[in-house]
Amino acid sequence: MPEYKLMSDGDVVSIGRQRLGGIHFLGHCRPCNSRIGERYDKSYGEFADILRPSWVKDWRIACPPKIEVPDGAFNPGKVIRSILLGMCALTPFMQQYHSDFVKKLMSGESVALPGDLKLYLALARGMSARVNGTVAGFYIGGPKQKRGVDGLPRGINAVASVYFPPLAWELVHDGTSIVGEDGWVDVSEWSERAPCETHQVSEFFTELPVVAHPQHTPGDHEYWIELFANDLAPFSECMNILNQNPDPLTRRAFEEKATISVEELEQLKRRRGY
């Protein structure tokens, strides 16, 4: 059944344009949004189609941490522009602190990812999807718990995250996140590739890790907690992107969330007199 977006004009609410599927956020003005879509989004879709045969949909299928992926021609400069410019809708961080980078990225200029930021890629498994803005998450127990030399837990310090099968992306602060240690492929240098460049997937990698967001991973979600600020971290999640019945294991992970905003944490501390 088609879904429609409600449009508000003063006191009048009408049915707007039909949603065409996927997860939607508005990150730029309408002309820029259209221009980004025309220039870069088709190449993102073509890249996803190349890797789609490696999508592990069923959690009952056992698979190694990494699997081989198909080869094919794609435009890395266009793909990274599509995902990074899309992430501008998930957090004000990029526009607020790196507006020049965003402008150059949009224009197609060759530009290095700023500062300590890194963009990592993996294969998303399962049928669920999740996108979010700036969130710090970590394991408080279980076999995947990691701690730094200071004894504090280490996890994913995300600027923005996109898990939408068959692809998973994490834009993180380098050195404070575990995704690189977990085998995710660093594709940060793709922003320095001209959008006109065509390359083979095998030039960059021949295998990718198979992952799901920890909050959506059966078993892992029991130990995963997150901290975020309400104004920095919009969330959108879906239990089954194919509009089918959700995997019961994934449903359980959804129903047992351990997420708290910074604002809620401060309120809790005040109530307890901290």
Coordinates of C-alpha atoms in Angstrom, one line a residue:
M1 CA 0.0 0.0 0.0
P2 CA 1.5 3.4 -1.0
E3 CA 2.5 5.7 1.8
Y4 CA 2.0 9.5 1.5
K5 CA 3.7 12.4 3.2
L6 CA 1.3 14.8 5.0
M7 CA 1.8 18.5 4.0
S8 CA 0.9 21.3 6.3
D9 CA -0.1 24.8 5.1
G10 CA -1.3 26.9 8.0
D11 CA -4.5 25.3 9.3
V12 CA -4.8 23.0 6.2
V13 CA -3.3 19.5 6.1
S14 CA -3.3 17.7 2.8
I15 CA -1.9 14.5 1.3
G16 CA 1.4 15.3 -0.4
R17 CA 3.5 13.4 -2.8
Q18 CA 3.7 9.6 -2.6
R19 CA 6.7 8.2 -0.8
L20 CA 8.6 6.0 -3.3
G21 CA 10.2 3.8 -0.7
G22 CA 13.4 4.0 1.3
I23 CA 14.1 6.3 4.2
H24 CA 13.8 10.0 3.7
F25 CA 15.5 13.1 5.3
L26 CA 15.9 16.5 3.8
G27 CA 19.5 17.7 4.1
H28 CA 19.8 20.5 1.6
C29 CA 17.6 23.1 -0.1
R30 CA 15.3 21.7 -2.8
P31 CA 17.5 22.8 -5.8
C32 CA 20.6 21.4 -4.2
N33 CA 18.8 18.2 -3.2
S34 CA 17.7 17.7 -6.8
R35 CA 21.1 18.4 -8.1
I36 CA 22.8 15.9 -5.8
G37 CA 20.2 13.3 -6.8
E38 CA 20.7 13.9 -10.5
R39 CA 24.5 13.9 -10.3
Y40 CA 25.4 11.2 -7.8
D41 CA 22.5 9.0 -6.6
K42 CA 22.2 6.8 -9.7
S43 CA 25.8 5.8 -9.3
Y44 CA 25.2 4.8 -5.7
G45 CA 22.3 2.6 -6.8
E46 CA 24.5 1.0 -9.4
F47 CA 27.2 0.3 -6.8
A48 CA 24.6 -1.2 -4.5
D49 CA 23.4 -3.5 -7.3
I50 CA 26.9 -4.8 -7.8
L51 CA 27.2 -5.9 -4.2
R52 CA 23.6 -7.0 -3.8
P53 CA 24.3 -10.7 -4.6
S54 CA 26.4 -10.8 -1.4
W55 CA 23.5 -9.6 0.8
V56 CA 22.9 -12.2 3.6
K57 CA 19.2 -11.7 4.3
D58 CA 18.5 -14.6 6.7
W59 CA 19.9 -14.6 10.3
R60 CA 19.7 -18.4 10.2
I61 CA 22.4 -18.5 7.6
A62 CA 25.9 -18.8 9.2
C63 CA 28.5 -16.8 7.4
P64 CA 32.1 -15.9 8.2
P65 CA 33.0 -12.4 9.4
K66 CA 34.1 -11.4 5.8
I67 CA 32.9 -12.7 2.5
E68 CA 34.0 -12.2 -1.1
V69 CA 32.1 -9.7 -3.2
P70 CA 31.4 -9.4 -6.9
D71 CA 33.6 -7.3 -9.1
G72 CA 32.2 -4.6 -11.4
A73 CA 32.8 -1.1 -12.7
F74 CA 31.6 1.9 -10.6
N75 CA 32.3 5.6 -9.9
P76 CA 33.7 5.9 -6.3
G77 CA 33.7 9.7 -6.5
K78 CA 30.0 9.8 -7.2
V79 CA 29.2 7.1 -4.6
I80 CA 31.0 8.8 -1.8
R81 CA 29.3 12.1 -2.7
S82 CA 25.9 10.5 -2.6
I83 CA 26.4 9.0 0.8
L84 CA 28.2 11.9 2.5
L85 CA 25.9 14.6 1.1
G86 CA 23.0 12.4 2.2
M87 CA 24.5 12.2 5.7
C88 CA 24.2 16.0 6.0
A89 CA 20.5 15.4 6.6
L90 CA 21.4 13.2 9.6
T91 CA 23.5 15.7 11.6
P92 CA 24.3 19.4 11.6
F93 CA 28.0 18.6 12.2
M94 CA 29.1 18.6 8.6
Q95 CA 27.4 21.8 7.7
Q96 CA 28.3 23.5 10.9
Y97 CA 32.0 22.6 11.1
H98 CA 32.9 21.6 7.5
S99 CA 30.7 23.7 5.2
D100 CA 33.5 24.4 2.8
F101 CA 34.1 20.6 2.4
V102 CA 30.4 20.1 1.8
K103 CA 30.3 22.8 -0.9
K104 CA 33.4 21.3 -2.7
L105 CA 32.0 17.9 -2.4
M106 CA 28.7 19.0 -4.0
S107 CA 30.5 20.8 -6.9
G108 CA 32.5 17.6 -7.7
E109 CA 35.9 19.0 -6.7
S110 CA 38.6 16.6 -5.4
V111 CA 38.7 17.2 -1.7
A112 CA 40.1 15.2 1.3
L113 CA 37.8 14.2 4.1
P114 CA 38.3 16.8 6.9
G115 CA 40.3 16.4 10.1
D116 CA 40.1 13.1 11.9
L117 CA 36.9 11.9 10.0
K118 CA 36.9 8.5 8.3
L119 CA 34.2 6.8 6.2
Y120 CA 33.9 3.1 6.5
L121 CA 32.0 0.6 4.4
A122 CA 30.7 -3.0 5.0
L123 CA 27.9 -5.3 3.9
A124 CA 24.7 -4.9 5.8
R125 CA 23.0 -8.2 6.7
G126 CA 19.4 -9.1 7.6
M127 CA 16.3 -7.3 6.4
S128 CA 16.3 -4.4 8.8
A129 CA 17.6 -0.8 8.2
R130 CA 18.7 2.0 10.4
V131 CA 20.0 5.5 9.8
N132 CA 21.0 7.9 12.5
G133 CA 23.0 11.1 13.2
T134 CA 25.6 11.7 15.9
V135 CA 25.6 8.8 18.4
A136 CA 28.1 7.3 20.7
G137 CA 27.5 3.6 21.3
F138 CA 29.4 0.8 23.0
Y139 CA 29.1 -2.6 24.6
I140 CA 28.8 -2.8 28.3
G141 CA 29.4 -6.6 28.4
G142 CA 29.5 -9.7 26.3
P143 CA 32.3 -11.0 24.0
K144 CA 32.5 -7.9 21.9
Q145 CA 33.1 -5.5 24.7
K146 CA 36.3 -3.5 24.2
R147 CA 38.1 -1.0 26.5
G148 CA 40.9 1.5 26.0
V149 CA 44.1 1.8 28.0
D150 CA 42.2 4.1 30.3
G151 CA 39.7 1.3 31.1
L152 CA 36.8 3.1 29.4
P153 CA 34.6 1.2 27.0
R154 CA 35.3 1.8 23.3
G155 CA 32.6 1.5 20.6
I156 CA 31.3 3.5 17.6
N157 CA 31.6 7.3 17.9
A158 CA 29.5 8.0 14.9
V159 CA 29.0 11.3 13.2
A160 CA 26.4 9.5 11.0
S161 CA 25.4 5.9 10.3
V162 CA 23.6 4.3 7.4
Y163 CA 22.7 0.6 7.5
F164 CA 20.5 -0.1 4.5
P165 CA 21.1 -3.5 2.9
P166 CA 23.1 -4.4 1.0
L167 CA 25.4 -1.6 2.3
A168 CA 26.4 -0.3 5.7
W169 CA 28.3 3.0 6.2
E170 CA 29.8 4.6 9.3
L171 CA 31.2 8.2 9.3
V172 CA 33.3 8.3 12.5
H173 CA 35.9 10.2 14.4
D174 CA 39.1 8.3 13.6
G175 CA 40.8 6.7 16.6
T176 CA 37.7 6.6 18.8
S177 CA 35.7 4.0 16.9
I178 CA 36.2 0.2 16.6
V179 CA 34.8 -0.2 13.0
G180 CA 38.3 -0.2 11.5
E181 CA 39.5 -2.8 13.9
D182 CA 36.4 -4.9 13.1
G183 CA 37.4 -5.1 9.4
W184 CA 35.3 -2.4 7.9
V185 CA 37.0 -0.9 4.7
D186 CA 38.2 2.7 4.9
V187 CA 36.9 4.4 1.7
S188 CA 37.7 8.0 2.9
E189 CA 39.9 8.7 -0.1
W190 CA 37.1 8.2 -2.5
S191 CA 36.2 11.9 -2.0
E192 CA 39.5 12.7 -3.7
R193 CA 38.4 10.8 -6.8
A194 CA 36.8 12.8 -9.6
P195 CA 33.2 11.9 -10.2
C196 CA 34.1 11.1 -13.9
E197 CA 36.5 8.3 -12.8
T198 CA 35.4 4.7 -13.3
H199 CA 37.1 1.9 -11.4
Q200 CA 36.7 -1.8 -10.6
V201 CA 35.5 -2.8 -7.2
S202 CA 38.5 -5.2 -7.0
E203 CA 40.9 -2.2 -7.1
F204 CA 39.7 -1.3 -3.6
F205 CA 38.6 -4.6 -2.0
T206 CA 37.7 -8.2 -2.9
E207 CA 35.8 -8.9 0.4
L208 CA 33.8 -7.0 3.0
P209 CA 32.7 -7.7 6.6
V210 CA 29.1 -8.8 7.1
V211 CA 27.5 -6.6 9.7
A212 CA 24.3 -5.2 11.2
H213 CA 23.9 -2.3 13.6
P214 CA 24.6 -3.7 17.1
Q215 CA 21.1 -2.6 18.1
H216 CA 19.7 -4.9 15.3
T217 CA 22.1 -7.8 15.9
P218 CA 20.4 -10.7 17.7
G219 CA 22.3 -11.3 21.0
D220 CA 24.6 -8.2 20.6
H221 CA 21.7 -5.8 21.3
E222 CA 21.5 -7.1 24.9
Y223 CA 24.9 -5.5 25.7
W224 CA 24.8 -2.4 23.5
I225 CA 23.9 1.1 24.8
E226 CA 23.9 4.5 23.2
L227 CA 24.2 8.1 24.2
F228 CA 23.0 10.9 21.9
A229 CA 21.7 14.5 21.9
N230 CA 18.1 14.9 20.6
D231 CA 19.1 17.8 18.3
L232 CA 22.0 15.9 16.8
A233 CA 20.6 12.4 16.2
P234 CA 17.5 11.8 14.2
F235 CA 16.7 8.1 13.9
S236 CA 14.8 6.1 11.3
E237 CA 14.5 2.4 11.5
C238 CA 12.7 -0.4 9.6
M239 CA 12.3 -4.0 10.6
N240 CA 12.0 -5.3 7.0
I241 CA 12.9 -3.2 4.0
L242 CA 11.1 -5.6 1.7
N243 CA 7.7 -5.0 3.4
Q244 CA 7.5 -8.5 4.7
N245 CA 7.1 -10.0 8.2
P246 CA 10.1 -9.1 10.3
D247 CA 12.6 -11.7 11.4
P248 CA 11.5 -12.7 15.0
L249 CA 15.1 -12.3 16.2
T250 CA 15.3 -8.8 14.8
R251 CA 11.9 -7.9 16.3
R252 CA 13.2 -8.9 19.7
A253 CA 16.2 -6.6 19.3
F254 CA 13.9 -3.7 18.4
E255 CA 11.8 -4.3 21.5
E256 CA 14.7 -4.4 23.9
K257 CA 16.4 -1.1 23.2
A258 CA 18.9 0.4 25.6
T259 CA 19.0 4.0 24.3
I260 CA 19.2 7.2 26.3
S261 CA 19.6 10.8 25.2
V262 CA 22.0 13.2 26.9
E263 CA 19.1 15.2 28.0
E264 CA 17.4 12.2 29.6
L265 CA 20.7 11.3 31.3
E266 CA 21.0 14.8 32.8
Q267 CA 17.4 14.6 34.1
L268 CA 18.1 11.2 35.7
K269 CA 21.3 12.5 37.3
R270 CA 19.4 15.5 38.8
R271 CA 16.7 13.3 40.2
R272 CA 19.3 11.1 41.9
G273 CA 21.2 14.1 43.2
Y274 CA 24.4 13.6 41.1

